[in-house]
mmCIF file of C-alpha atoms in Angstrom:
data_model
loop_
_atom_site.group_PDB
_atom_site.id
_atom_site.type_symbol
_atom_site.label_atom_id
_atom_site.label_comp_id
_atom_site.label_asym_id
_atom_site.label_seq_id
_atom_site.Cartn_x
_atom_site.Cartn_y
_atom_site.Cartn_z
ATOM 1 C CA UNK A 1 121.583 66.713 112.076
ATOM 2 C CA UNK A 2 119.293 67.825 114.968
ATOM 3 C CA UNK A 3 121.339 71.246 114.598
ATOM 4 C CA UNK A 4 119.741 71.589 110.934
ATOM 5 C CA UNK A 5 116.552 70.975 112.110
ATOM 6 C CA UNK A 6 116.498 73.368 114.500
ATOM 7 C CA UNK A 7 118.366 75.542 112.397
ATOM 8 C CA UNK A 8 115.693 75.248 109.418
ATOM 9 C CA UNK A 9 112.522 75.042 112.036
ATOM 10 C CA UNK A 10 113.734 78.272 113.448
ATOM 11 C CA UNK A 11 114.401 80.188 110.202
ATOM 12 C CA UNK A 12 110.808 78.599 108.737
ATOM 13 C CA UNK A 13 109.015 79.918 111.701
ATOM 14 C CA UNK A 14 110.752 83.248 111.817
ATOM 15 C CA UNK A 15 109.693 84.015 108.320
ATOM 16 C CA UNK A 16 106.030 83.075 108.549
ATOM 17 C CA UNK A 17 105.708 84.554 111.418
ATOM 18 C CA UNK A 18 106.933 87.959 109.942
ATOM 19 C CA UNK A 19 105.074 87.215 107.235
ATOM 20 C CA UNK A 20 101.947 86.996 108.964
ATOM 21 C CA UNK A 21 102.824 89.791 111.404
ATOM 22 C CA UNK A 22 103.006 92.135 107.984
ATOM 23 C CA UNK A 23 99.996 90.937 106.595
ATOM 24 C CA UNK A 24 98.042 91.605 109.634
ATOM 25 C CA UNK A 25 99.337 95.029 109.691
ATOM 26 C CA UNK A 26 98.573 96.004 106.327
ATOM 27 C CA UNK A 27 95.020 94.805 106.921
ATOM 28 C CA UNK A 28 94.367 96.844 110.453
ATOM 29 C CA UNK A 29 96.434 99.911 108.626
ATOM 30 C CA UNK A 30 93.987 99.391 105.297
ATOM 31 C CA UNK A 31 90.870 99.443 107.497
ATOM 32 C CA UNK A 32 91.689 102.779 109.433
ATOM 33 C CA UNK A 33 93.011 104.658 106.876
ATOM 34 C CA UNK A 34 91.282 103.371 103.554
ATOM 35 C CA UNK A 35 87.599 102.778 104.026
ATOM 36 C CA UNK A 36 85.837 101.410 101.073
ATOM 37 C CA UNK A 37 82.425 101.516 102.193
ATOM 38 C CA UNK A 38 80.185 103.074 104.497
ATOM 39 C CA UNK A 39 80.026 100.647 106.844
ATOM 40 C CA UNK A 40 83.775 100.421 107.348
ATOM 41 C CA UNK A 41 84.363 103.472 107.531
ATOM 42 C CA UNK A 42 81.912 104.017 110.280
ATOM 43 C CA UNK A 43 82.939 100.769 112.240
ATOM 44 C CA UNK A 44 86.895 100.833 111.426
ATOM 45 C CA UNK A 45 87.808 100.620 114.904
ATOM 46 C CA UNK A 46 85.734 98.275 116.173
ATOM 47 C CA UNK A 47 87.202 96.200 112.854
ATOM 48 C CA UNK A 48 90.666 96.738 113.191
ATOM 49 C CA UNK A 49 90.513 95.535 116.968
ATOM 50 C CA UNK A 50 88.253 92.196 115.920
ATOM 51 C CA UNK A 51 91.016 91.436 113.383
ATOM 52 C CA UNK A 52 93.696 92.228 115.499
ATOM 53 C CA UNK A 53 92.310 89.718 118.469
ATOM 54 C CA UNK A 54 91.254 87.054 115.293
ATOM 55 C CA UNK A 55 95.225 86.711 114.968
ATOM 56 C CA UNK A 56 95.932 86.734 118.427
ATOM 57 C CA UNK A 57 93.432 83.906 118.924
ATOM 58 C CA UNK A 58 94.990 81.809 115.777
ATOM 59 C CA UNK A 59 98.484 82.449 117.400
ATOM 60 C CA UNK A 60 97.303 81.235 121.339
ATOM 61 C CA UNK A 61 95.067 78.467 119.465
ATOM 62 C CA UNK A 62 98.562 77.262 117.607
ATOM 63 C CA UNK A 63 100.820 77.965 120.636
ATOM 64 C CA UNK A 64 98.308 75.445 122.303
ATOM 65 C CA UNK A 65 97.949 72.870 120.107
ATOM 66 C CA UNK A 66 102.193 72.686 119.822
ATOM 67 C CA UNK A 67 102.623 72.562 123.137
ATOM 68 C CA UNK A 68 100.126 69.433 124.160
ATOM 69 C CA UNK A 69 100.997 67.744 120.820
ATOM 70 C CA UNK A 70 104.764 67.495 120.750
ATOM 71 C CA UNK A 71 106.790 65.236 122.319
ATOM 72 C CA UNK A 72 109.733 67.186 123.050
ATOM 73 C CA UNK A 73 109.589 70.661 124.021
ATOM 74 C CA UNK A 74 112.682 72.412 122.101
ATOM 75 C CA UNK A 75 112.358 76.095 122.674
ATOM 76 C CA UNK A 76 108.806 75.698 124.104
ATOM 77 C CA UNK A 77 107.585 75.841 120.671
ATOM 78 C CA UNK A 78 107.275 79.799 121.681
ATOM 79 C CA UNK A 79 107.071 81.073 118.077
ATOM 80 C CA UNK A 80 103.750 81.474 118.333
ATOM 81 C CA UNK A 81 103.995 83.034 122.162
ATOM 82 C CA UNK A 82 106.409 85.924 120.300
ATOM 83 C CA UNK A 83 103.502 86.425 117.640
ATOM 84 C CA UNK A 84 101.022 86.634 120.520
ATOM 85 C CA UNK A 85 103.542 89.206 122.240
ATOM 86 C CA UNK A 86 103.869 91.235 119.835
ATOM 87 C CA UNK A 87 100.208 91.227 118.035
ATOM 88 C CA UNK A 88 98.799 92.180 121.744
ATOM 89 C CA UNK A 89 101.197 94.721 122.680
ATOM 90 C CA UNK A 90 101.460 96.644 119.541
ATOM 91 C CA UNK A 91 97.497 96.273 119.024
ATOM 92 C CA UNK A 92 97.306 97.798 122.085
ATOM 93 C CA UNK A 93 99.264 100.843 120.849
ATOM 94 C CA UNK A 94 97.945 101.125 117.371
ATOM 95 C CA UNK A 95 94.251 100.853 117.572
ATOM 96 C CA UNK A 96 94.487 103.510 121.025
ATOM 97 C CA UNK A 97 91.366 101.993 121.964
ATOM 98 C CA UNK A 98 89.512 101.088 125.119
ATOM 99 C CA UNK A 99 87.696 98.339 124.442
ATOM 100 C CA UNK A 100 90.930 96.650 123.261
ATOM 101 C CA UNK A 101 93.029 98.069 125.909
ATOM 102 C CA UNK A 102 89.835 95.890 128.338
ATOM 103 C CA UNK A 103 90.041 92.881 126.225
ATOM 104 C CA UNK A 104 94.190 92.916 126.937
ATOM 105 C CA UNK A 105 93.076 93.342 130.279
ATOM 106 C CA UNK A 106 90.843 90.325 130.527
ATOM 107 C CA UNK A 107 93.325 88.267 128.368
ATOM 108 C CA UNK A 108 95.933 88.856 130.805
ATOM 109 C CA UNK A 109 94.157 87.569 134.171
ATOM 110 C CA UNK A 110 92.925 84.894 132.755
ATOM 111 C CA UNK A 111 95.959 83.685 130.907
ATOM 112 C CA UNK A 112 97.733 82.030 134.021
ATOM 113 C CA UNK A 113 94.698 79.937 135.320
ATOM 114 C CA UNK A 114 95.827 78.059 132.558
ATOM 115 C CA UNK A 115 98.518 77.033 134.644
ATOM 116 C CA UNK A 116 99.185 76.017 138.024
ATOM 117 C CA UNK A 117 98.704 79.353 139.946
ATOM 118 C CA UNK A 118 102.046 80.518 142.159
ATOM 119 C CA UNK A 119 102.573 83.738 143.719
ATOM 120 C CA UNK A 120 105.352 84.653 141.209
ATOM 121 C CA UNK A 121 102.291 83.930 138.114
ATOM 122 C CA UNK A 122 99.957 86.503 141.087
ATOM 123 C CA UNK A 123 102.707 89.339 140.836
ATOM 124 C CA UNK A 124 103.328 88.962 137.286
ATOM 125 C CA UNK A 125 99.513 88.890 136.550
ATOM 126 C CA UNK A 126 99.301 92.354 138.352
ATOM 127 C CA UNK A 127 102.179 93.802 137.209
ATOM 128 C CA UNK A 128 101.536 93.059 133.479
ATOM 129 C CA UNK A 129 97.878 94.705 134.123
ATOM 130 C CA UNK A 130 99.444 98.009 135.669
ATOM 131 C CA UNK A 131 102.021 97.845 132.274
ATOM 132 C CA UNK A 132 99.104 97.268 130.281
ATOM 133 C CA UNK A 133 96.805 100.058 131.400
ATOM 134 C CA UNK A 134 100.091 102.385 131.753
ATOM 135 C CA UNK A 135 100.738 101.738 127.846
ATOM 136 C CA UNK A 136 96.963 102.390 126.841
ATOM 137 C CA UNK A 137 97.286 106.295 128.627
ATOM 138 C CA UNK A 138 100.526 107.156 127.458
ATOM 139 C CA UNK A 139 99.894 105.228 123.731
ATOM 140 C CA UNK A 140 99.788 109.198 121.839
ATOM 141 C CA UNK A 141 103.408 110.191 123.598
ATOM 142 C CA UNK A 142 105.021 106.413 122.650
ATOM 143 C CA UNK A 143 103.617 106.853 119.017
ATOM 144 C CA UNK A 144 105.950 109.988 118.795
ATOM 145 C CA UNK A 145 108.782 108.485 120.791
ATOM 146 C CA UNK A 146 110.796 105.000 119.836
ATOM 147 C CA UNK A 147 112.634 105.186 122.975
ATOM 148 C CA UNK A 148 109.420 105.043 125.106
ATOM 149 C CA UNK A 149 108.237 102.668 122.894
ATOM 150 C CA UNK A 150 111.493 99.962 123.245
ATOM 151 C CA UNK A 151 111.815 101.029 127.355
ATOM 152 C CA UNK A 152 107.804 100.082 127.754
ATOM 153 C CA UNK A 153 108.066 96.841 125.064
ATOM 154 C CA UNK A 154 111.342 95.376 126.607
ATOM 155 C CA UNK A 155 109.517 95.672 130.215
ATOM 156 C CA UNK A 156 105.662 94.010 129.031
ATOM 157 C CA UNK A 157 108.443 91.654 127.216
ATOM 158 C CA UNK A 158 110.413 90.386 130.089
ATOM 159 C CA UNK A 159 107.405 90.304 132.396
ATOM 160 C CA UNK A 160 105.466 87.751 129.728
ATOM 161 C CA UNK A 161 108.546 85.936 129.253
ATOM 162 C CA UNK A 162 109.494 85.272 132.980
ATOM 163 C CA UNK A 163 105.979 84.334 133.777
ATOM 164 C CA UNK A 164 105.741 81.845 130.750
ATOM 165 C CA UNK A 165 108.911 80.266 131.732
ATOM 166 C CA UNK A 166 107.991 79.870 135.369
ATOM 167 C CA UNK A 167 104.428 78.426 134.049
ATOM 168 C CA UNK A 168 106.087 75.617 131.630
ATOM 169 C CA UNK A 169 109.399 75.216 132.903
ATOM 170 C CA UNK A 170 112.824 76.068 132.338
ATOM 171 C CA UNK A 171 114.603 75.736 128.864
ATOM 172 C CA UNK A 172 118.168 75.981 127.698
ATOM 173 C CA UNK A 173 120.159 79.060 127.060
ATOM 174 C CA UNK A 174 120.333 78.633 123.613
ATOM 175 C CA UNK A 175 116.478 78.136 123.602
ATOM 176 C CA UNK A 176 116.857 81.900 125.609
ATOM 177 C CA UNK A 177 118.401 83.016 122.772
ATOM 178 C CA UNK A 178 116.561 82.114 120.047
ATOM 179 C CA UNK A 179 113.576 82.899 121.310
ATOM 180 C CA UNK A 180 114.785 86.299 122.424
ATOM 181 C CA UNK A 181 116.408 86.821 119.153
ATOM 182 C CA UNK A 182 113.097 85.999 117.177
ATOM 183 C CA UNK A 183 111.140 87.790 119.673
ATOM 184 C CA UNK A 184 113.048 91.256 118.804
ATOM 185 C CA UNK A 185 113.317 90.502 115.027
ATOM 186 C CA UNK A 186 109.896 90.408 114.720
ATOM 187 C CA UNK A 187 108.917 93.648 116.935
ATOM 188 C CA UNK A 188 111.683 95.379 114.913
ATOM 189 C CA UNK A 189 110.004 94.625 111.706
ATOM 190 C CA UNK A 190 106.341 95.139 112.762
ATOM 191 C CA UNK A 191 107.267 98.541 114.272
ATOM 192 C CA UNK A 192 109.800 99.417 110.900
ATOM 193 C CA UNK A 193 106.716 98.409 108.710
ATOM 194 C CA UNK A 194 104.433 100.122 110.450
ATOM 195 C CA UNK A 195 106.432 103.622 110.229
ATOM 196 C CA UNK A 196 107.139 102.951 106.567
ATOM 197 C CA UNK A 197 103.223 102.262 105.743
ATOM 198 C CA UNK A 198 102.413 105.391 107.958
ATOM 199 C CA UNK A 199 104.576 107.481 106.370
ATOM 200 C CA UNK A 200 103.479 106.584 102.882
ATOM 201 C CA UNK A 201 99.794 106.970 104.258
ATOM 202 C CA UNK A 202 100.094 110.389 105.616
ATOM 203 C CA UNK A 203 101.826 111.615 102.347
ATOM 204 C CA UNK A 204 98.843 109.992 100.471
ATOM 205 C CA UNK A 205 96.682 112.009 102.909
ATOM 206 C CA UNK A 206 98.917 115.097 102.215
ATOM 207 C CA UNK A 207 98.171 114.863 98.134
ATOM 208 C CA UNK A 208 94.684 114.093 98.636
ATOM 209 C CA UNK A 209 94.151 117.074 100.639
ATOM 210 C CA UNK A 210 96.107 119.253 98.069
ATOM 211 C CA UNK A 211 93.474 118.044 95.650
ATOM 212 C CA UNK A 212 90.676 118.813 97.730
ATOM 213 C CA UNK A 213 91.221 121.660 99.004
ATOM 214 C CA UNK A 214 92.512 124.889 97.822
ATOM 215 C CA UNK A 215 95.518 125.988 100.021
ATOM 216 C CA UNK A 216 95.431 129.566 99.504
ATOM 217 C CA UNK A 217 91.625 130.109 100.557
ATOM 218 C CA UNK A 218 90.612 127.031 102.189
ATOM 219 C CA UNK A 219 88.100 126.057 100.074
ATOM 220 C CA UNK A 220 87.162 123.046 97.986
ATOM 221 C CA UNK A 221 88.979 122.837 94.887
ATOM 222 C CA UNK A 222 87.429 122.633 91.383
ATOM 223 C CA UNK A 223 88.118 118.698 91.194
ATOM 224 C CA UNK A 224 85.811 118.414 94.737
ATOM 225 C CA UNK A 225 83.453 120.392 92.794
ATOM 226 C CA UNK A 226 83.008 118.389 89.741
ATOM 227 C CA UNK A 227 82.965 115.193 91.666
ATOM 228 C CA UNK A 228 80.280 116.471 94.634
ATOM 229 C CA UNK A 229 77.762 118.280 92.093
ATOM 230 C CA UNK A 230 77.732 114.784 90.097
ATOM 231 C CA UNK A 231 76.815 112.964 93.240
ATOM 232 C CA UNK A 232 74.028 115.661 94.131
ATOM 233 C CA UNK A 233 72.443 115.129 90.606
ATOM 234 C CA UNK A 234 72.815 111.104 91.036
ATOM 235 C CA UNK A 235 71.147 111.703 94.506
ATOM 236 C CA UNK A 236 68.341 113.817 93.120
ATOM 237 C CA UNK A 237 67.752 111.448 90.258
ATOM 238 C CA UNK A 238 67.466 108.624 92.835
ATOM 239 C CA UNK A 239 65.488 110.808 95.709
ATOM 240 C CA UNK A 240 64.445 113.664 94.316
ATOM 241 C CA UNK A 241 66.044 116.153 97.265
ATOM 242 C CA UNK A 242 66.590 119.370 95.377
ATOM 243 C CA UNK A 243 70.121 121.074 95.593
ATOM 244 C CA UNK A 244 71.236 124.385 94.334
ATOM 245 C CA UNK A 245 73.961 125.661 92.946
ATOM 246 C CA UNK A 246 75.521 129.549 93.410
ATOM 247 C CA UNK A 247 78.445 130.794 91.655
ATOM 248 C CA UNK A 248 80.096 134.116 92.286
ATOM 249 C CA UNK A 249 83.007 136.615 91.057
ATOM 250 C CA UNK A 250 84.728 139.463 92.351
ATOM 251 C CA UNK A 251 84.067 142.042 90.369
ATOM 252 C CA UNK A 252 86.762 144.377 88.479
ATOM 253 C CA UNK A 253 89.381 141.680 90.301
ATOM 254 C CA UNK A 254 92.437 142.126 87.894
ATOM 255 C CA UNK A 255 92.532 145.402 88.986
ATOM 256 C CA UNK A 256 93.028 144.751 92.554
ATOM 257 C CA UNK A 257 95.998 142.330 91.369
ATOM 258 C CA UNK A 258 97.201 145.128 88.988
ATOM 259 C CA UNK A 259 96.649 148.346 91.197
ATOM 260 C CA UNK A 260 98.014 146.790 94.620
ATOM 261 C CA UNK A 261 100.069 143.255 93.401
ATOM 262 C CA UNK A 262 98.938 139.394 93.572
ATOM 263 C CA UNK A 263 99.571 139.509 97.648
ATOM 264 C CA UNK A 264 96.676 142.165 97.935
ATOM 265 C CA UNK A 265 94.768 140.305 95.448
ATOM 266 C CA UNK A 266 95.440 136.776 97.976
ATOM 267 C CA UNK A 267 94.403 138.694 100.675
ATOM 268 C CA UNK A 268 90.660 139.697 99.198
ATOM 269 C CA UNK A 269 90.625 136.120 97.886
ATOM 270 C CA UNK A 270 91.226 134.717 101.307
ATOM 271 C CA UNK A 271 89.087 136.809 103.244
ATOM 272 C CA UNK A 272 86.157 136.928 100.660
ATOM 273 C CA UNK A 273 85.997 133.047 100.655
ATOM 274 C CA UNK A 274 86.061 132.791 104.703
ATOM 275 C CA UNK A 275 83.206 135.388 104.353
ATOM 276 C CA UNK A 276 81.511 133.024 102.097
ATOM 277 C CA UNK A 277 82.018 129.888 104.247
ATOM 278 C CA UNK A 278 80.997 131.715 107.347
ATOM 279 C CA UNK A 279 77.731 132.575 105.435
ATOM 280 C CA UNK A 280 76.971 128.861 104.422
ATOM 281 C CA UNK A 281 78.175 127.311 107.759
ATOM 282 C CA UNK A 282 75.289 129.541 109.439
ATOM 283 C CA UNK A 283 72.629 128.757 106.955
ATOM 284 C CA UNK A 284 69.663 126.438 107.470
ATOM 285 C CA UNK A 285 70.988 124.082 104.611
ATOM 286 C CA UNK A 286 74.040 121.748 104.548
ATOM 287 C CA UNK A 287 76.520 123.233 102.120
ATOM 288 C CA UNK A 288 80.324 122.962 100.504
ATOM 289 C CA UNK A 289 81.860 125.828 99.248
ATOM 290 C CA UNK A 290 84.206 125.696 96.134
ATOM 291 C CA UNK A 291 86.600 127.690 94.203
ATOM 292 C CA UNK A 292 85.999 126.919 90.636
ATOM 293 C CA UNK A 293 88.356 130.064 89.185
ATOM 294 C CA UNK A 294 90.697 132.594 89.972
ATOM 295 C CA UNK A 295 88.294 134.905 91.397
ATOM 296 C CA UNK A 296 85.330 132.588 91.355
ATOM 297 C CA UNK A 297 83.707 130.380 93.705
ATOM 298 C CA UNK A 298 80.801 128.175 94.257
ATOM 299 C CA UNK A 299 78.278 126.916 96.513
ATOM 300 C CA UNK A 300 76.299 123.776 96.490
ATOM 301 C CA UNK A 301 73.575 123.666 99.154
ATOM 302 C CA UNK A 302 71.647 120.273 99.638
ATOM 303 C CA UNK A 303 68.015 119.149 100.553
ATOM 304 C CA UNK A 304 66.942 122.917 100.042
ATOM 305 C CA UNK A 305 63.027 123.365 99.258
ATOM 306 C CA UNK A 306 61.958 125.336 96.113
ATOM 307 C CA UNK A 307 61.688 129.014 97.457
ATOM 308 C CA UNK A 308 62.498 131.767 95.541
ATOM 309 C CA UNK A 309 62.318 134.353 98.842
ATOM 310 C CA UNK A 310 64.633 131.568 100.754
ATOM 311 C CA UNK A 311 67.186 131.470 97.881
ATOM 312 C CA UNK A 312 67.055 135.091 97.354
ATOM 313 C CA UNK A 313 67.860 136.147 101.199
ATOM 314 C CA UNK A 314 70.757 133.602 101.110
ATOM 315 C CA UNK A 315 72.613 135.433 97.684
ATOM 316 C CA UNK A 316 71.911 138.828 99.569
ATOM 317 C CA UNK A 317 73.278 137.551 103.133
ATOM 318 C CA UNK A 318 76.787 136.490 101.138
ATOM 319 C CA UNK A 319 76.746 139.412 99.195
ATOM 320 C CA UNK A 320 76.287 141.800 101.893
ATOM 321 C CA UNK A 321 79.112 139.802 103.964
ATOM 322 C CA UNK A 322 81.499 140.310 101.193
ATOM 323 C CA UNK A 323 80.380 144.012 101.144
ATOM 324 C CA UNK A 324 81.368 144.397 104.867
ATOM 325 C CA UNK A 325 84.568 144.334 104.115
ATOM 326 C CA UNK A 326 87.567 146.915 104.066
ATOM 327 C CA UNK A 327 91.292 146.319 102.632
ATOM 328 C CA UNK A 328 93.614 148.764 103.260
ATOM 329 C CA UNK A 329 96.640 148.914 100.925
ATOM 330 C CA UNK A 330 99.209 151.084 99.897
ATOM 331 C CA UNK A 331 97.573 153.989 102.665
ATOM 332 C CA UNK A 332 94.444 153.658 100.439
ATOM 333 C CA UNK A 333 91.260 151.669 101.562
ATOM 334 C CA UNK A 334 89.537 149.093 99.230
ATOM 335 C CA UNK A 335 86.117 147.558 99.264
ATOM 336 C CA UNK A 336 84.973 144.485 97.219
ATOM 337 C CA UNK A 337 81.719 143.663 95.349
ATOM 338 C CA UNK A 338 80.482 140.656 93.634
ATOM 339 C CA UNK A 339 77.821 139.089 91.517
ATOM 340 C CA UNK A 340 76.097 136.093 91.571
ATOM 341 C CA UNK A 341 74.236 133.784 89.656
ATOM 342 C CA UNK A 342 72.078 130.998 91.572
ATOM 343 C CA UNK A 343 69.556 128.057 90.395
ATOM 344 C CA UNK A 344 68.617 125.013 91.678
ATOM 345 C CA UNK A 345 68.086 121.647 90.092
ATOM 346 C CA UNK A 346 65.292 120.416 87.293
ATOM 347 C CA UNK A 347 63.705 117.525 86.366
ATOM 348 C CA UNK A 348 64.380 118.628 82.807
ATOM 349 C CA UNK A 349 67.894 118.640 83.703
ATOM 350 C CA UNK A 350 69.712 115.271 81.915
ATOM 351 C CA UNK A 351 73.167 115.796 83.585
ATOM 352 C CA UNK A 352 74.833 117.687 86.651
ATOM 353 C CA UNK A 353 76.899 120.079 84.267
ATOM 354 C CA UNK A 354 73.587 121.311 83.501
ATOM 355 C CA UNK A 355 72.734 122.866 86.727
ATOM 356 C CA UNK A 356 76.134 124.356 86.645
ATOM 357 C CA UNK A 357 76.175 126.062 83.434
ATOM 358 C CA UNK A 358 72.552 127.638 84.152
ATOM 359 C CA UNK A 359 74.175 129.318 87.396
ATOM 360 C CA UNK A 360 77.435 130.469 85.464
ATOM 361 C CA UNK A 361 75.178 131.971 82.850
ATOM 362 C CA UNK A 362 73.045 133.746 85.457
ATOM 363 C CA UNK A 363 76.602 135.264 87.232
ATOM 364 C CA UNK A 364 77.356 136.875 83.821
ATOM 365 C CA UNK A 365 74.252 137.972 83.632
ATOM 366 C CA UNK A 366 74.852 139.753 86.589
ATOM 367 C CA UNK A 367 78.211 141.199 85.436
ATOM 368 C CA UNK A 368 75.998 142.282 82.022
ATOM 369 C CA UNK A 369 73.650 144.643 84.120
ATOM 370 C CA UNK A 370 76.493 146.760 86.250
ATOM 371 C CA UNK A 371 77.712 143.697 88.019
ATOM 372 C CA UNK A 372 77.308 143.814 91.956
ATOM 373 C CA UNK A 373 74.209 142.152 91.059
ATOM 374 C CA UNK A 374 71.824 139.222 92.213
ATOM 375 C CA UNK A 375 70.630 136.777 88.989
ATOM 376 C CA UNK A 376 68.483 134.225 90.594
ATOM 377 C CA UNK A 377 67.302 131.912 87.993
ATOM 378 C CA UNK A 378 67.281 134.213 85.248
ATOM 379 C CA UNK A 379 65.976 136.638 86.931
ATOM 380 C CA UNK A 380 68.075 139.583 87.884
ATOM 381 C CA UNK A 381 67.322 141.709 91.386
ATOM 382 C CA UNK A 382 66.980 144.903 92.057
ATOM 383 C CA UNK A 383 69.431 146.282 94.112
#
């Protein structure tokens, strides 16, 4: 009979433990990686290690309440002391975080004065502190290595282990075993789970940068675009900042594709988009650039003020960056123009497509008189 109940106590406690090992990784995992607002994504760390430490406190607060409440010590009641173990030592690794590598620090010296201080509780103390602090500068080479990581977790293991059994006395070796096997089961499955949802996070990461960003010129995709220019025209209509919009071709493109092949034409595309980006990145004005066609791309520049001479000097800078350059293919050199179309945003405007379609119509009006031409809100330039 008493074999059942230890039997069924052990199997009860080894599954809500896991349980609540799992949940609490999925929670610290959802906080880094998938910030829903603002203000967790700009305090995510400090989050993940205040939830990490809120189940590290439930486990301590339960491993203390078993052990002053129970008559009969079987196993120590240590199923919360393996939660403990392995909440603090793979918090440690997975946040990579000073402030929690200090609060395992401070956790760790104080945890013996619960107890009657010995010298073997002194040497453990320090040694677990060197461990500790050895873990936090090497946590970047054990997140690529599972050896490093068992070697480092079966030493902070043993130390913790020793220290609590010299602290509360000495328990059977079938206790040993259970709480060793337990103790393993449950750092197998956090650090399993943990690869699995990392994994599946970083190929989330992988398809939402394919739809972000183009991968053969580095710039936003057309997607980005549709989404960013309808936040600028919520923003306006809730602000007022003014933001303008400049779309641009390559002119007599399909020839370069026909004349030289699609690799020649991914080179001009390539280099005439890091011309454009190098352009915007220098400019006075935060801006995203966006490729929005084959040969087309976009520019939306925020906060700008309404000056004609200002808007005008930015269309020439890009075009006369693109003009600076020389292809050479097949023996024969090759230079580029473009046109451009640029406007900002009106009141009169109702929605963000709007803004858009003015600067697309103002790009083929630039195409309509000789293209390698400047149309800045209506309004084409002399060259």
């Amino acid at each position: 009979m008493i074999f059942k109940i230890v039997a069924v106590s052990y199997m009860a406690s080894l599954i809500a433990n896991t349980v609540l090992l799992l949940g609490g990784v999925s929670l610290i995992m959802w906080i880094k990686r998938e910030p829903m607002t603002n203000f967790i994504g700009k305090h995510k760390t400090l989050l993940s290690c205040i939830m990490g430490d809120a189940l590290i406190i439930l486990a301590y607060m339960q491993l203390w309440v078993n052990q002053n409440a129970a008559t009969t010590l079987v196993g120590f009641h240590w199923t919360y002391f393996n939660v403990m173990l392995v909440a603090t030592f793979n918090l440690l690794i997975y946040t990579n975080n000073r402030w929690q590598m200090l609060y395992t620090l401070v956790g760790t010296a104080i945890w013996p004065l619960t107890g009657k201080v010995t010298v073997p509780l002194v040497l453990g103390t320090l040694g677990l502190l060197v461990v500790t602090y050895f873990i936090y500068c090497v946590t970047d080479r054990i997140m690529h290595s599972g050896l490093l990581y068992t070697v480092l977790f079966i030493i902070y293991s043993a130390i913790w282990l020793a220290m609590t059994n010299d602290m509360f006395g000495h328990q059977s070796r079938p206790a040993w075993g259970r709480q060793i096997a337990a103790l393993i089961v449950l750092n197998l499955v956090v650090f399993g789970y943990y690869q699995m949802l990392k994994s599946q996070l970083d190929r989330m990461d992988t398809f939402r940068h394919q739809a972000q960003v183009d991968e053969l010129t580095n710039a936003h995709t057309f997607a980005m675009f549709n989404e960013k220019l309808a936040d600028a025209f919520t923003q306006f209509q809730q602000d007022g900042k003014l933001y303008a919009v400049f779309t641009l071709d390559i002119d007599h493109f399909k020839r370069v594709n026909d004349t030289y092949g699609h690799l020649a034409g991914n080179k001009v595309l390539t280099a005439v988009a890091h011309q454009i980006e190098h352009v915007v990145e220098s400019g006075q004005y935060a801006g995203q650039v966006y490729r929005t066609g084959g040969e087309e791309f976009t520019v939306i520049l925020h906060d700008i003020r309404e000056d004609d001479q200002e808007a005008e000097t930015m269309l020439r800078t890009v075009q006369a960056a693109v003009g600076t350059l020389m292809f050479t293919f097949d023996g024969q050199q090759l230079q580029v123009t473009i046109s451009l179309g640029g406007t900002h945003v009106y009141t009169e405007d109702t929605n963000y497509l709007q803004v858009y379609k003015r600067a697309d119509q103002y790009l083929y009006d630039s195409k309509r008189h000789g293209r390698d031409a400047v149309t800045l809100r209506g309004r084409t330039l002399a060259r």
